[in-house]
Structure formats: structure tokens, C-alpha cells
PDB file of C-alpha atoms and ligand atoms in Angstrom:
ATOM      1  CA  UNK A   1     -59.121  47.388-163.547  1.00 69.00           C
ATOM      2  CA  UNK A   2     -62.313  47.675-165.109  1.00 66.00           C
ATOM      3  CA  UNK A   3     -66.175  47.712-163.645  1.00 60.00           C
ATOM      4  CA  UNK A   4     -66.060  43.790-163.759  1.00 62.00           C
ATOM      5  CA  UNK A   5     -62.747  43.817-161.902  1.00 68.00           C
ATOM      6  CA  UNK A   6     -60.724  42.451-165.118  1.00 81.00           C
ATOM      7  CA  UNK A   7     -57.257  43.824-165.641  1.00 89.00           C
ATOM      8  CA  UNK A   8     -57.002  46.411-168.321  1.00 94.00           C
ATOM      9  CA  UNK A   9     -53.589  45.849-170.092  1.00 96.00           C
ATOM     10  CA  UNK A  10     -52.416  48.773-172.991  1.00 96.00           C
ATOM     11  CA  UNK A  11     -49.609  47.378-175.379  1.00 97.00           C
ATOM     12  CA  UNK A  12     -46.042  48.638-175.068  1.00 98.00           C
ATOM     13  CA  UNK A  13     -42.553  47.337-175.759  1.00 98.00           C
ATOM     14  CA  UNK A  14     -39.101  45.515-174.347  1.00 98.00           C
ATOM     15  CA  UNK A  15     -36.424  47.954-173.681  1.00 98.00           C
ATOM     16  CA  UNK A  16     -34.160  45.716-172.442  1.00 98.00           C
ATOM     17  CA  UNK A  17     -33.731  42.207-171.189  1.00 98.00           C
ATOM     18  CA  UNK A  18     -30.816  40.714-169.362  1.00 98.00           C
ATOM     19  CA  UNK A  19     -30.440  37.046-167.723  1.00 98.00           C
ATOM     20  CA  UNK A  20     -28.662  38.206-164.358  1.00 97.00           C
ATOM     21  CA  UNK A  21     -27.900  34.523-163.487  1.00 96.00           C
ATOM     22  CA  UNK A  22     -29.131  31.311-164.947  1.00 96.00           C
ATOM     23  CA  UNK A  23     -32.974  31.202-165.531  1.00 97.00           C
ATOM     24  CA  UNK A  24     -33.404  35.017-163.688  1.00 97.00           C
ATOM     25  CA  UNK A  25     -34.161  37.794-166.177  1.00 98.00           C
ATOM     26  CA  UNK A  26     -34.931  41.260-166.110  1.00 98.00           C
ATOM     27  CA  UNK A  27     -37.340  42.860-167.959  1.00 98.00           C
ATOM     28  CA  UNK A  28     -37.815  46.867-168.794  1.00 98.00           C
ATOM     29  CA  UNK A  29     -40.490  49.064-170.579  1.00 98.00           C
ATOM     30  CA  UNK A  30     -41.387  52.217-170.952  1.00 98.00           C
ATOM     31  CA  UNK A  31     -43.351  53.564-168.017  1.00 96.00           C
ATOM     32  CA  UNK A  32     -46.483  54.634-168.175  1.00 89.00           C
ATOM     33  CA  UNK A  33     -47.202  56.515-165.169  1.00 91.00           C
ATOM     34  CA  UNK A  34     -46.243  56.846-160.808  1.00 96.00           C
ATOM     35  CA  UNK A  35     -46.551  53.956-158.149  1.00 98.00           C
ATOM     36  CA  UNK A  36     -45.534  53.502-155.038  1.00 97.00           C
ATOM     37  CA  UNK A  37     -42.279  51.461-154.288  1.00 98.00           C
ATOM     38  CA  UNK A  38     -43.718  48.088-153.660  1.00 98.00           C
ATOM     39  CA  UNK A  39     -46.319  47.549-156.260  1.00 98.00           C
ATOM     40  CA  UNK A  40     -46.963  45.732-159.031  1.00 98.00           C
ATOM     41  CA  UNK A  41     -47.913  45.229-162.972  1.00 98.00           C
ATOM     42  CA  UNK A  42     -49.495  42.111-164.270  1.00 98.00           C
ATOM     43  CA  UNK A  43     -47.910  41.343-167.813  1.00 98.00           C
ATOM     44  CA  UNK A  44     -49.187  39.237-170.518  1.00 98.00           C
ATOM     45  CA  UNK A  45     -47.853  38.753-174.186  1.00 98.00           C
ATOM     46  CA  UNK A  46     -51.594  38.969-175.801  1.00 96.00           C
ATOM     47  CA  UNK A  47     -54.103  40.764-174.462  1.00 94.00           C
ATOM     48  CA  UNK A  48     -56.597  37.914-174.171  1.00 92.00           C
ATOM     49  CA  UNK A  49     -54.516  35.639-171.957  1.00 95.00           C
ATOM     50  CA  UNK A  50     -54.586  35.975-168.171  1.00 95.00           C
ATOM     51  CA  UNK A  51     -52.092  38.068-167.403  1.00 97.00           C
ATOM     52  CA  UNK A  52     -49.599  37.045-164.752  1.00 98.00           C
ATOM     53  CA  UNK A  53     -48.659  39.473-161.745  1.00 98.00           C
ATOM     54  CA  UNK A  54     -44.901  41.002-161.158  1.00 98.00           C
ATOM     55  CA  UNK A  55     -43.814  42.958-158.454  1.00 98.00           C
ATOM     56  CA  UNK A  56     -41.899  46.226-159.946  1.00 98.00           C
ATOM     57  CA  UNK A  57     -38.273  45.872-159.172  1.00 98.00           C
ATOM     58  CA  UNK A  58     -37.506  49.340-160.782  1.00 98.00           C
ATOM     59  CA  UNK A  59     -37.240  53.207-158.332  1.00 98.00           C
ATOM     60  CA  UNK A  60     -39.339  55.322-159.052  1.00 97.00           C
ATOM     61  CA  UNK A  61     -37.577  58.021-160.292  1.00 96.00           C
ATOM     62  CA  UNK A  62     -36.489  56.037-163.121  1.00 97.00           C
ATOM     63  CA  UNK A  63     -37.626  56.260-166.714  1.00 96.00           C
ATOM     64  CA  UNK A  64     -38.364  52.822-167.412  1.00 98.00           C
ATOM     65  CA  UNK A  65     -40.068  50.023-164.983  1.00 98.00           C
ATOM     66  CA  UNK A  66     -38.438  46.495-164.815  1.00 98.00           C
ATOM     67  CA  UNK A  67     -39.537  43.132-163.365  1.00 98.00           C
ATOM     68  CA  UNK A  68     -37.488  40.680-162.557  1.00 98.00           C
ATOM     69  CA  UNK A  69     -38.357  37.165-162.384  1.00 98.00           C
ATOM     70  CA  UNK A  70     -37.176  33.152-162.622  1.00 97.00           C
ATOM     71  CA  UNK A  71     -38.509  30.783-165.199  1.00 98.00           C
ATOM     72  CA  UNK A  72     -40.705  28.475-164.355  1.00 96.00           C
ATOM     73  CA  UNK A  73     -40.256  25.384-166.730  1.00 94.00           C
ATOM     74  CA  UNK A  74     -43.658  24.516-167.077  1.00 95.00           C
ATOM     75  CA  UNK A  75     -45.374  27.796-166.190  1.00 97.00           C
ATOM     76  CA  UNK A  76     -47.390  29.347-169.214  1.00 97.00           C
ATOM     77  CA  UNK A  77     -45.715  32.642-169.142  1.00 98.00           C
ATOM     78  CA  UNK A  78     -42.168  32.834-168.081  1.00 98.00           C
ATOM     79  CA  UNK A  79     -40.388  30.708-170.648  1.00 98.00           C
ATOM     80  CA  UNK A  80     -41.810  32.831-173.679  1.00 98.00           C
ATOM     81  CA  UNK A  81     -41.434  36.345-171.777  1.00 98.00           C
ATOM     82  CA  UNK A  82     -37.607  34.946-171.482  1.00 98.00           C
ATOM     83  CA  UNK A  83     -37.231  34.572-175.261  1.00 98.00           C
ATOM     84  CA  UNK A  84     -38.346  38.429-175.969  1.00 98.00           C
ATOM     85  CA  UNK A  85     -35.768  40.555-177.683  1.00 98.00           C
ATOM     86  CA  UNK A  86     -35.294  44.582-177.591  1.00 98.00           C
ATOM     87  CA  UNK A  87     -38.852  45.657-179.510  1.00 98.00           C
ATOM     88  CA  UNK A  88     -40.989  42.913-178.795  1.00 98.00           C
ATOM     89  CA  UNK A  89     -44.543  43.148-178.158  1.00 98.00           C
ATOM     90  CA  UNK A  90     -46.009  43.148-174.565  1.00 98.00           C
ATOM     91  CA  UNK A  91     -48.726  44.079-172.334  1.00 98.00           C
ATOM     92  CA  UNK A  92     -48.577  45.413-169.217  1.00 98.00           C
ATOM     93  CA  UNK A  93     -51.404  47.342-166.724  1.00 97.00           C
ATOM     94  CA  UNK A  94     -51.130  49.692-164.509  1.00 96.00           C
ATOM     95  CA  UNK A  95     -49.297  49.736-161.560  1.00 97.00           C
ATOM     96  CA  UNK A  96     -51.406  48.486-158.629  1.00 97.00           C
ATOM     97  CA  UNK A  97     -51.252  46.727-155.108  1.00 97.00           C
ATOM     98  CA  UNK A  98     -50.801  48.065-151.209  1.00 97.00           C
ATOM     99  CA  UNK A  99     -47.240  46.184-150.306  1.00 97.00           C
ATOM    100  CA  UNK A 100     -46.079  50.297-149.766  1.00 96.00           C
ATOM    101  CA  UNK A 101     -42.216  50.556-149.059  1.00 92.00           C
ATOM    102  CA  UNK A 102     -42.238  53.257-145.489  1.00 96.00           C
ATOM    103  CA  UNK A 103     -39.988  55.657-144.220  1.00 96.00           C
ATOM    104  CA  UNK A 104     -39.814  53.908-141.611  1.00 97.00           C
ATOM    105  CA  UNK A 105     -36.819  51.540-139.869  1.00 97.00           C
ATOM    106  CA  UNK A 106     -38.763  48.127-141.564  1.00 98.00           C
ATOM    107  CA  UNK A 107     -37.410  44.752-141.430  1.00 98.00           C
ATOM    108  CA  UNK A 108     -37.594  43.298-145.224  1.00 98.00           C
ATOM    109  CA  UNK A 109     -37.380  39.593-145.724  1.00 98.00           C
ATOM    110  CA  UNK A 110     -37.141  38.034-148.793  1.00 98.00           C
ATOM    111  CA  UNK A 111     -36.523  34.653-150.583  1.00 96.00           C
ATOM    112  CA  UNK A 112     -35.558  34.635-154.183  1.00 94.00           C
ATOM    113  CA  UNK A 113     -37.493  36.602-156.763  1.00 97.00           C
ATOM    114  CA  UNK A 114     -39.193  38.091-153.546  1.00 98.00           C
ATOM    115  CA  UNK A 115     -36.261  40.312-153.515  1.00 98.00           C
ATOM    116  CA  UNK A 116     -38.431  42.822-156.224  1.00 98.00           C
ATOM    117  CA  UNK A 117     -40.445  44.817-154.726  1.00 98.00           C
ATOM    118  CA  UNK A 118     -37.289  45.751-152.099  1.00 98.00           C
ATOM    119  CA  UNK A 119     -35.189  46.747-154.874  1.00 98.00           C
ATOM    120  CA  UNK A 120     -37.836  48.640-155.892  1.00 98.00           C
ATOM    121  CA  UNK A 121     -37.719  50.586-152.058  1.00 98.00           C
ATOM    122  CA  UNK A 122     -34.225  50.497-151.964  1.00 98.00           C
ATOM    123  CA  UNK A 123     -33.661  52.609-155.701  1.00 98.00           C
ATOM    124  CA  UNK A 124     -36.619  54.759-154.673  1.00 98.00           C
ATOM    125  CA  UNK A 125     -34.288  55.944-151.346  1.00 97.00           C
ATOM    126  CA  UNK A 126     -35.941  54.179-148.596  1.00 98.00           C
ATOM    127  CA  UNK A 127     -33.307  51.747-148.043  1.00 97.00           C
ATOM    128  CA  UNK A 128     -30.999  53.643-146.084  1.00 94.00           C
ATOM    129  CA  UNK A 129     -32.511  52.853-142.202  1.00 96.00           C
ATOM    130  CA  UNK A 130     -33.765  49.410-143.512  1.00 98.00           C
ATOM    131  CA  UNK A 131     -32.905  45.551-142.215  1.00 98.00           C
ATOM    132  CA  UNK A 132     -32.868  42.970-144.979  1.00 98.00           C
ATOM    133  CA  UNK A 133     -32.760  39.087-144.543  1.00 98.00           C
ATOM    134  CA  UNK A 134     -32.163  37.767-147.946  1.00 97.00           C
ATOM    135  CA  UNK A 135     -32.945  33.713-148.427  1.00 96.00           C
ATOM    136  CA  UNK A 136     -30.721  32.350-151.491  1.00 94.00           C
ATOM    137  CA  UNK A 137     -29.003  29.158-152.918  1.00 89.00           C
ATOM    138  CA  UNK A 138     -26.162  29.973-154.423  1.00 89.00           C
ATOM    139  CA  UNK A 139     -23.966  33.596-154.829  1.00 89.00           C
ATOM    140  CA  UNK A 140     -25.723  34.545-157.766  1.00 91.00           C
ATOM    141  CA  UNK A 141     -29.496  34.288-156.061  1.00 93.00           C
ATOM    142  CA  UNK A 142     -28.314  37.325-154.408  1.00 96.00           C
ATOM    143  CA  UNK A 143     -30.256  39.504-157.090  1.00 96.00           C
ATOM    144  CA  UNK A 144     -28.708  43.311-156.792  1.00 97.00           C
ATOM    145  CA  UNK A 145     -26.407  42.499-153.853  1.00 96.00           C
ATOM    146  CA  UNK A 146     -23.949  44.976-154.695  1.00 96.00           C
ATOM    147  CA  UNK A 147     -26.153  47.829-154.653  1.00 97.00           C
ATOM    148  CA  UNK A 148     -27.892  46.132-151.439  1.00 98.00           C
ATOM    149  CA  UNK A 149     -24.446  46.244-149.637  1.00 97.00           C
ATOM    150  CA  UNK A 150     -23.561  49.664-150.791  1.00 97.00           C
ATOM    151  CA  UNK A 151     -26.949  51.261-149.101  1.00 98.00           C
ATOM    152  CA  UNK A 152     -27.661  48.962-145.947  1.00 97.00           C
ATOM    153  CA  UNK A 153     -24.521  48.182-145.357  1.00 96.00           C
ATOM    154  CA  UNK A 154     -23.794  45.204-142.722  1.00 95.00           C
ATOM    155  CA  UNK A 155     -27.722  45.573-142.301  1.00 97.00           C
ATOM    156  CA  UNK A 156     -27.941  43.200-145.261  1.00 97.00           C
ATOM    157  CA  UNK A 157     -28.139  39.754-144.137  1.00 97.00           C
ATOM    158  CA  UNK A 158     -27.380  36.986-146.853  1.00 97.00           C
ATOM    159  CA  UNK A 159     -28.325  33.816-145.695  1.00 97.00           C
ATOM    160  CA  UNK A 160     -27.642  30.724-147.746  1.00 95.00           C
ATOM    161  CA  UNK A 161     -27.653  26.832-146.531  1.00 85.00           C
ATOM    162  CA  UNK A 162     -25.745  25.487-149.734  1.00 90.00           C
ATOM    163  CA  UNK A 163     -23.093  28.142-150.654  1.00 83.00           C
ATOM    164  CA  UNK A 164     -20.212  28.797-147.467  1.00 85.00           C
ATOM    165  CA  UNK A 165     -18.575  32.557-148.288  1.00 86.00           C
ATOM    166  CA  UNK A 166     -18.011  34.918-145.946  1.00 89.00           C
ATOM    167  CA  UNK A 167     -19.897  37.114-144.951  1.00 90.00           C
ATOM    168  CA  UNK A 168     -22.760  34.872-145.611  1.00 94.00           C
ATOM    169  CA  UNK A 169     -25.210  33.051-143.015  1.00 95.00           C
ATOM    170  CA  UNK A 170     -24.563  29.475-143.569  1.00 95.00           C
ATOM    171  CA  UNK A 171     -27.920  27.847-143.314  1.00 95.00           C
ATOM    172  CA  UNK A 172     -31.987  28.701-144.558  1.00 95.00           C
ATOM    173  CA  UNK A 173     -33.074  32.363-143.617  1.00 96.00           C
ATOM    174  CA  UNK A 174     -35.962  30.648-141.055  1.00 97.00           C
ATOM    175  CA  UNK A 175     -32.858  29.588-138.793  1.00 97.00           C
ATOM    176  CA  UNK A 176     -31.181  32.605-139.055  1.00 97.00           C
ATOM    177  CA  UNK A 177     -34.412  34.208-137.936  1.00 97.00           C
ATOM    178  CA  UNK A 178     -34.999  31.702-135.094  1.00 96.00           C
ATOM    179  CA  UNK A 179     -31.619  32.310-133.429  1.00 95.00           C
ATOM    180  CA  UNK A 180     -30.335  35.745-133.937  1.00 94.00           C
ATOM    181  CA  UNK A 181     -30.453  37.696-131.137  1.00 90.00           C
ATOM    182  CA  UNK A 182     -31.053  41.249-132.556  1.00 81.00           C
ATOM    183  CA  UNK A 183     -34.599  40.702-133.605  1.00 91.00           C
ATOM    184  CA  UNK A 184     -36.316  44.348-132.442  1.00 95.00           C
ATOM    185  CA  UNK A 185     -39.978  43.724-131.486  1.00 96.00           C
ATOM    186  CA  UNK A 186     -41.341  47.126-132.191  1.00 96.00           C
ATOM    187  CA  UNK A 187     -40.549  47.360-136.070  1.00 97.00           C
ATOM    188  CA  UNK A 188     -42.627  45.972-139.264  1.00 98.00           C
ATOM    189  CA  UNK A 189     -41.330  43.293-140.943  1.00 98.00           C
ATOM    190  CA  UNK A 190     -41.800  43.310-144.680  1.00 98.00           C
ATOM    191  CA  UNK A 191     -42.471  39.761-146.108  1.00 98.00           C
ATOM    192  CA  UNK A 192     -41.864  38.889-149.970  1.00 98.00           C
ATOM    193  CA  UNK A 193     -42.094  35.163-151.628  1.00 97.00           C
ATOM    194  CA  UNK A 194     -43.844  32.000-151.905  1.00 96.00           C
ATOM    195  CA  UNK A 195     -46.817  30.951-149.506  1.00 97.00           C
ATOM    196  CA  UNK A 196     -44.334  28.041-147.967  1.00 97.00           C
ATOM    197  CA  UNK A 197     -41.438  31.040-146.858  1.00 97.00           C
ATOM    198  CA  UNK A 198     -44.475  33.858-145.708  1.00 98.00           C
ATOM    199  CA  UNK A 199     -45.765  30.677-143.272  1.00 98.00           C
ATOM    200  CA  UNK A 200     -42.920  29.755-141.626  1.00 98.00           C
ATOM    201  CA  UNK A 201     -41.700  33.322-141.253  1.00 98.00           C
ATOM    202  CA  UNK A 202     -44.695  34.547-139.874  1.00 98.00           C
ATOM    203  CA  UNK A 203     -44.120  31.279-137.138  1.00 98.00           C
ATOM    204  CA  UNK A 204     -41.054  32.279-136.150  1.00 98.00           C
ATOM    205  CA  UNK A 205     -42.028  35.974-135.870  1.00 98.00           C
ATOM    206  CA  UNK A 206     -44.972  35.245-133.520  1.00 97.00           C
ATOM    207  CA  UNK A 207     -43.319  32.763-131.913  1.00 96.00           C
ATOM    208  CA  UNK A 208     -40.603  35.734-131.119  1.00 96.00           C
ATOM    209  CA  UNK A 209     -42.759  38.013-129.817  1.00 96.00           C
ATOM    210  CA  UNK A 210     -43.441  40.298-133.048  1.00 97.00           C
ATOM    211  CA  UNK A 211     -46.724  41.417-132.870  1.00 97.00           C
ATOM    212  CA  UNK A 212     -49.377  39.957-135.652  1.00 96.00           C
ATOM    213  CA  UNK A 213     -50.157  43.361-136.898  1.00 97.00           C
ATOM    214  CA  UNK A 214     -46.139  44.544-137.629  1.00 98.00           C
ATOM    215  CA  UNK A 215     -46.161  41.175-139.995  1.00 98.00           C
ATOM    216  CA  UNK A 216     -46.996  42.647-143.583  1.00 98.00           C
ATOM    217  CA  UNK A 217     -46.603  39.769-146.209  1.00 98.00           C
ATOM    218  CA  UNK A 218     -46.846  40.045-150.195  1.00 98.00           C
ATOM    219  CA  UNK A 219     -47.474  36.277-151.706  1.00 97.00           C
ATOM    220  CA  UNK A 220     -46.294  35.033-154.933  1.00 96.00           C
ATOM    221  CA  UNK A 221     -48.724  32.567-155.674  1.00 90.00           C
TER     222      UNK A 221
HETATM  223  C1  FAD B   1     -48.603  39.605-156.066  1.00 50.89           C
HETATM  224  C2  FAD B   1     -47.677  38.740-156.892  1.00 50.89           C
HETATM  225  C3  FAD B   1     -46.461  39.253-157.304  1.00 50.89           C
HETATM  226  C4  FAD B   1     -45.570  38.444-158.009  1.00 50.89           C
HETATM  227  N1  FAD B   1     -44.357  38.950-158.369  1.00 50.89           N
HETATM  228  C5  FAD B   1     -43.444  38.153-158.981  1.00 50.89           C
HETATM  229  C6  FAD B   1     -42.134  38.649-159.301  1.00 50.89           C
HETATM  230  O1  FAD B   1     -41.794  39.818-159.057  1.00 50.89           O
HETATM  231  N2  FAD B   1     -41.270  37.797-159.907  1.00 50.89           N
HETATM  232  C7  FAD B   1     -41.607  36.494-160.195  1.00 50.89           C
HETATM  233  O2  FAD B   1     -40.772  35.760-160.743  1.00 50.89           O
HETATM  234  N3  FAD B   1     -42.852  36.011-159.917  1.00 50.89           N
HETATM  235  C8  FAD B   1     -43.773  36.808-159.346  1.00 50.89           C
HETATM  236  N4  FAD B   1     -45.029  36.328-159.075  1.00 50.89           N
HETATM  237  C9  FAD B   1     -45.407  35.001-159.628  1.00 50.89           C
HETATM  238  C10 FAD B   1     -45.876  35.201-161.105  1.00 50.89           C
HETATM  239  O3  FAD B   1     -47.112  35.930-161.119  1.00 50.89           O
HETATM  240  C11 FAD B   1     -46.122  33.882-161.850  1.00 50.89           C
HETATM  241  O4  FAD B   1     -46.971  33.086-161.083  1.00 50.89           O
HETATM  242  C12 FAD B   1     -44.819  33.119-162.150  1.00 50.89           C
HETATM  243  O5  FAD B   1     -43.929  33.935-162.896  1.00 50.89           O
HETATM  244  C13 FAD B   1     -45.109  31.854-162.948  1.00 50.89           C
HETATM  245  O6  FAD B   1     -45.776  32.188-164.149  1.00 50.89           O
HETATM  246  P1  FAD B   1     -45.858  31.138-165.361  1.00 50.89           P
HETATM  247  O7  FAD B   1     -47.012  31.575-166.228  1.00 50.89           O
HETATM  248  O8  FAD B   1     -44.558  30.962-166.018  1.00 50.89           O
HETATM  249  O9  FAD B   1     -46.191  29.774-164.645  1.00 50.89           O
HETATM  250  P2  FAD B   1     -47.662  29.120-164.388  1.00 50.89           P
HETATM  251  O10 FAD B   1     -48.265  28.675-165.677  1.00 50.89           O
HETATM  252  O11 FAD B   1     -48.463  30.051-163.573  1.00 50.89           O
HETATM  253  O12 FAD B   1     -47.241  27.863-163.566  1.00 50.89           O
HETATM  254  C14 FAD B   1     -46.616  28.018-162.275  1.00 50.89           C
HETATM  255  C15 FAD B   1     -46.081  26.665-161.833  1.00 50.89           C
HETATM  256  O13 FAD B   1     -47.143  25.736-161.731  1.00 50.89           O
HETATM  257  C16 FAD B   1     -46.854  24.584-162.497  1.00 50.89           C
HETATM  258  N5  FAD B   1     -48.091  24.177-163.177  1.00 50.89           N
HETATM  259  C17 FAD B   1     -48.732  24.842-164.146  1.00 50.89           C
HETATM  260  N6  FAD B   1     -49.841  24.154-164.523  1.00 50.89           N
HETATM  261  C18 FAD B   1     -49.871  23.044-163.736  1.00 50.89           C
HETATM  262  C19 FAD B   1     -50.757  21.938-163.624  1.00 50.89           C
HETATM  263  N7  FAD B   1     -51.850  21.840-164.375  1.00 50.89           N
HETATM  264  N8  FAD B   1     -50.486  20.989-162.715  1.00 50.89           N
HETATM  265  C20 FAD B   1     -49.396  21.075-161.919  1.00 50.89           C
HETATM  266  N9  FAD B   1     -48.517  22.089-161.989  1.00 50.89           N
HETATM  267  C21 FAD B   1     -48.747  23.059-162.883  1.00 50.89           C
HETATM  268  C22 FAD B   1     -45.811  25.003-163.515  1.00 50.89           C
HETATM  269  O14 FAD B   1     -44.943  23.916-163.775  1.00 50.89           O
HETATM  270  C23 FAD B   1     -45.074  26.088-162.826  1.00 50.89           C
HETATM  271  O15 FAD B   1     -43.993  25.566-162.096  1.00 50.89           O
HETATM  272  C24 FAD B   1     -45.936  37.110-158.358  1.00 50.89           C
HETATM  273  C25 FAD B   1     -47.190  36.621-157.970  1.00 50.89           C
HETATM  274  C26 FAD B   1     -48.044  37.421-157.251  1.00 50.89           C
HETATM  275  C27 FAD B   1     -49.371  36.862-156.834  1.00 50.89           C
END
């Protein structure tokens, strides 16, 4: 960021780009420099456009970063950052933000997309003492679930109210959170998605007896 608090973006290029399920892509290119698990880039495709802002969904230990994200029919950005091929022009700022992943025994909760920044934690190594509660439609909105499963283990909680599988919760994350009983009171809960999901989490948390300072939300707005 600059002295006027505008984003500075430098130019770089696509190294890959995969649609993971229909409409979800992700994105990779080069990195620049460290983050913390948990933050973000904003990307734009010419550097006098307002940029828009991606959590990184890459560890960091990795070579490359990646975002991941859903396009957004109408939105300005997403439906030309889906067309890019291999090479393309992009760019990208620094990595920035204070959603930090923790060593410690952290609830994450996520809806959709808002599953990036925990991938991020999770291929960084902080996954392994973690609880996640993962909102989805259908099997495929289960972004990374196999590498998910293979760290947490039955500490990943899939909870879908449209798709009946087992294994899954069968019904919205914001039930499953209202009427499980294991809900510990003394850990943080990491909170990732749109304004709508960080509200009525945060109600049901409260209304639970989490306290307001272990609720830690990131908002894509
Ligand atoms: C901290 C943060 C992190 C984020 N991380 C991610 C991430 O990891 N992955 C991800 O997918 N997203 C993320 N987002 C959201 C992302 O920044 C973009 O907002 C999103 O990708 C949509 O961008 P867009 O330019 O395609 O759509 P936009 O042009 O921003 O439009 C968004 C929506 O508004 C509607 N809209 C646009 N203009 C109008 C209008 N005039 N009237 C009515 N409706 C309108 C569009 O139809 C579209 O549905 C994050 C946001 C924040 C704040």
C-alpha cells in the first residue's frame, strides 16, 4: 500500500488455472515473497482498475501462491480472470491482512469459497489439532476435501442441506452448529465467507456461550 493507502500491484503471470467444479477455479503465480497462512492478495487484470481482494489458498512453503474463487456472473472481475490461459497477464500486490492461521486447537468455519484461507493453514501444517465446519451444496463445493480428510480426520465436518452422502451433515452448517453437542467454549473459532454466514454464526456462537472475543471473522464482501 502506498502513502495514500492505494494498493500497489507489480505485474506477473498465470501458472496454472484449473476449474475444480463448475464455475470454481484456481488460480497460481509466481510468488513474490512470505505471508502468513490466512492472508490475502488483491488481483486485478490492469493496473488501473480496482483491484479485487482474494484470500491465498496456497501453504506457504510452496513455490507458487493460488486463489481460488467462484464466478460471479455479473461481477466485473471473475468472469474474465476465468478465461486466462497459462502466460497471461495479471496483477497482483502483496500479501496483506491479519486473519493469522494459530498453533492453536481453533475451530474454522467456512461456507464456500471461504474455505481459502483454511487451505491455506491446513498446507502450511497447522491443520493437524484443528475443527472444521464446512457449509456446501453439493459434493463438489467441498473444495480440497480429500486433503481436508486426510489431515483432520473425522474433525472435518461437511455439512450440506441439498446433497444426502454419508458421512455428510444433512442440513445448513448454522443447524449443525445450533445442535451439536461438542461445541468447546474455550477455543477460537475462525470465521470465513459472506456477511449473511459471519452473522448468523456469530448468533449462534454467542447464543452458545462462546465468548465475543474467541469469534475472529474474515468477510467476503
Ligand atoms: C477480504 C476478502 C477476501 C476475499 N477472498 C475471496 C476468495 O478467496 N475467493 C472468492 O471467490 N472471493 C473472495 N472475495 C470476494 C472478491 O473480492 C470479489 O468480491 C468477488 O470475486 C466478486 O468479484 P467480481 O469483480 O467478479 O464481482 P463484482 O463486480 O464485485 O460484483 C459482485 C456481485 O455484485 C453484483 N453487482 C455488481 N454490480 C452491481 C450493481 N450495480 N447492482 C447490483 N448488483 C451488482 C454482481 O452481479 C456480482 O454478483 C474476498 C473479499 C474480501 C473482502
Amino acid at each position: 500500500m502506498n502513502k495514500t493507502g492505494k494498493i500497489l500491484l507489480t505485474k506477473t503471470y498465470v501458472k496454472n488455472i484449473q476449474e475444480i467444479a463448475p464455475e470454481i477455479f484456481t488460480l497460481s503465480f509466481p510468488r513474490t515473497g512470505d505471508f502468513r497462512p490466512g492472508q490475502m492478495l488483491a488481483v486485478a487484470l490492469n493496473i488501473d482498475e480496482a483491484p479485487r481482494l482474494y484470500s491465498i489458498a496456497s501453504g506457504n512453503k510452496e513455490k507458487d501462491y493460488r486463489i481460488l474463487f467462484n464466478i460471479q456472473s455479473e461481477g466485473f472481475l471473475t468472469p474474465r480472470l476465468s478465461d486466462l490461459k497459462v502466460g497471461n497477464r495479471l496483477f497482483v500486490s502483496k500479501p496483506f491482512g491479519s486473519f493469522y492461521g494459530t498453533n492453536k486447537a481453533d475451530y474454522w468455519i467456512a461456507a464456500g469459497t471461504g474455505i481459502a484461507p483454511f487451505i491455506s493453514m491446513m498446507e502450511s501444517g497447522l491443520g493437524d489439532n484443528k475443527t472444521l465446519i464446512h457449509g456446501g451444496r453439493a459434493l463438489e463445493s467441498f473444495y480440497f476435501a480429500d486433503k481436508f480428510k486426510s489431515v483432520l480426520n473425522n474433525n472435518y465436518i461437511q455439512c450440506s442441506s441439498i446433497t444426502k452422502a454419508e458421512g455428510i451433515y444433512s442440513g445448513r452448517l448454522t443447524e449443525y452448529l445450533n445442535i451439536t453437542e461438542n461445541l468447546a467454549l474455550d477455543r477460537n473459532y475462525y470465521i470465513c465467507g459472506s456477511s449473511q454466514l459471519i452473522i448468523d454464526v456469530r448468533d449462534i456462537l454467542i447464543r452458545r456461550g462462546v465468548p465475543y472475543n474467541q469469534i475472529i471473522a474474515e468477510i467476503y464482501f
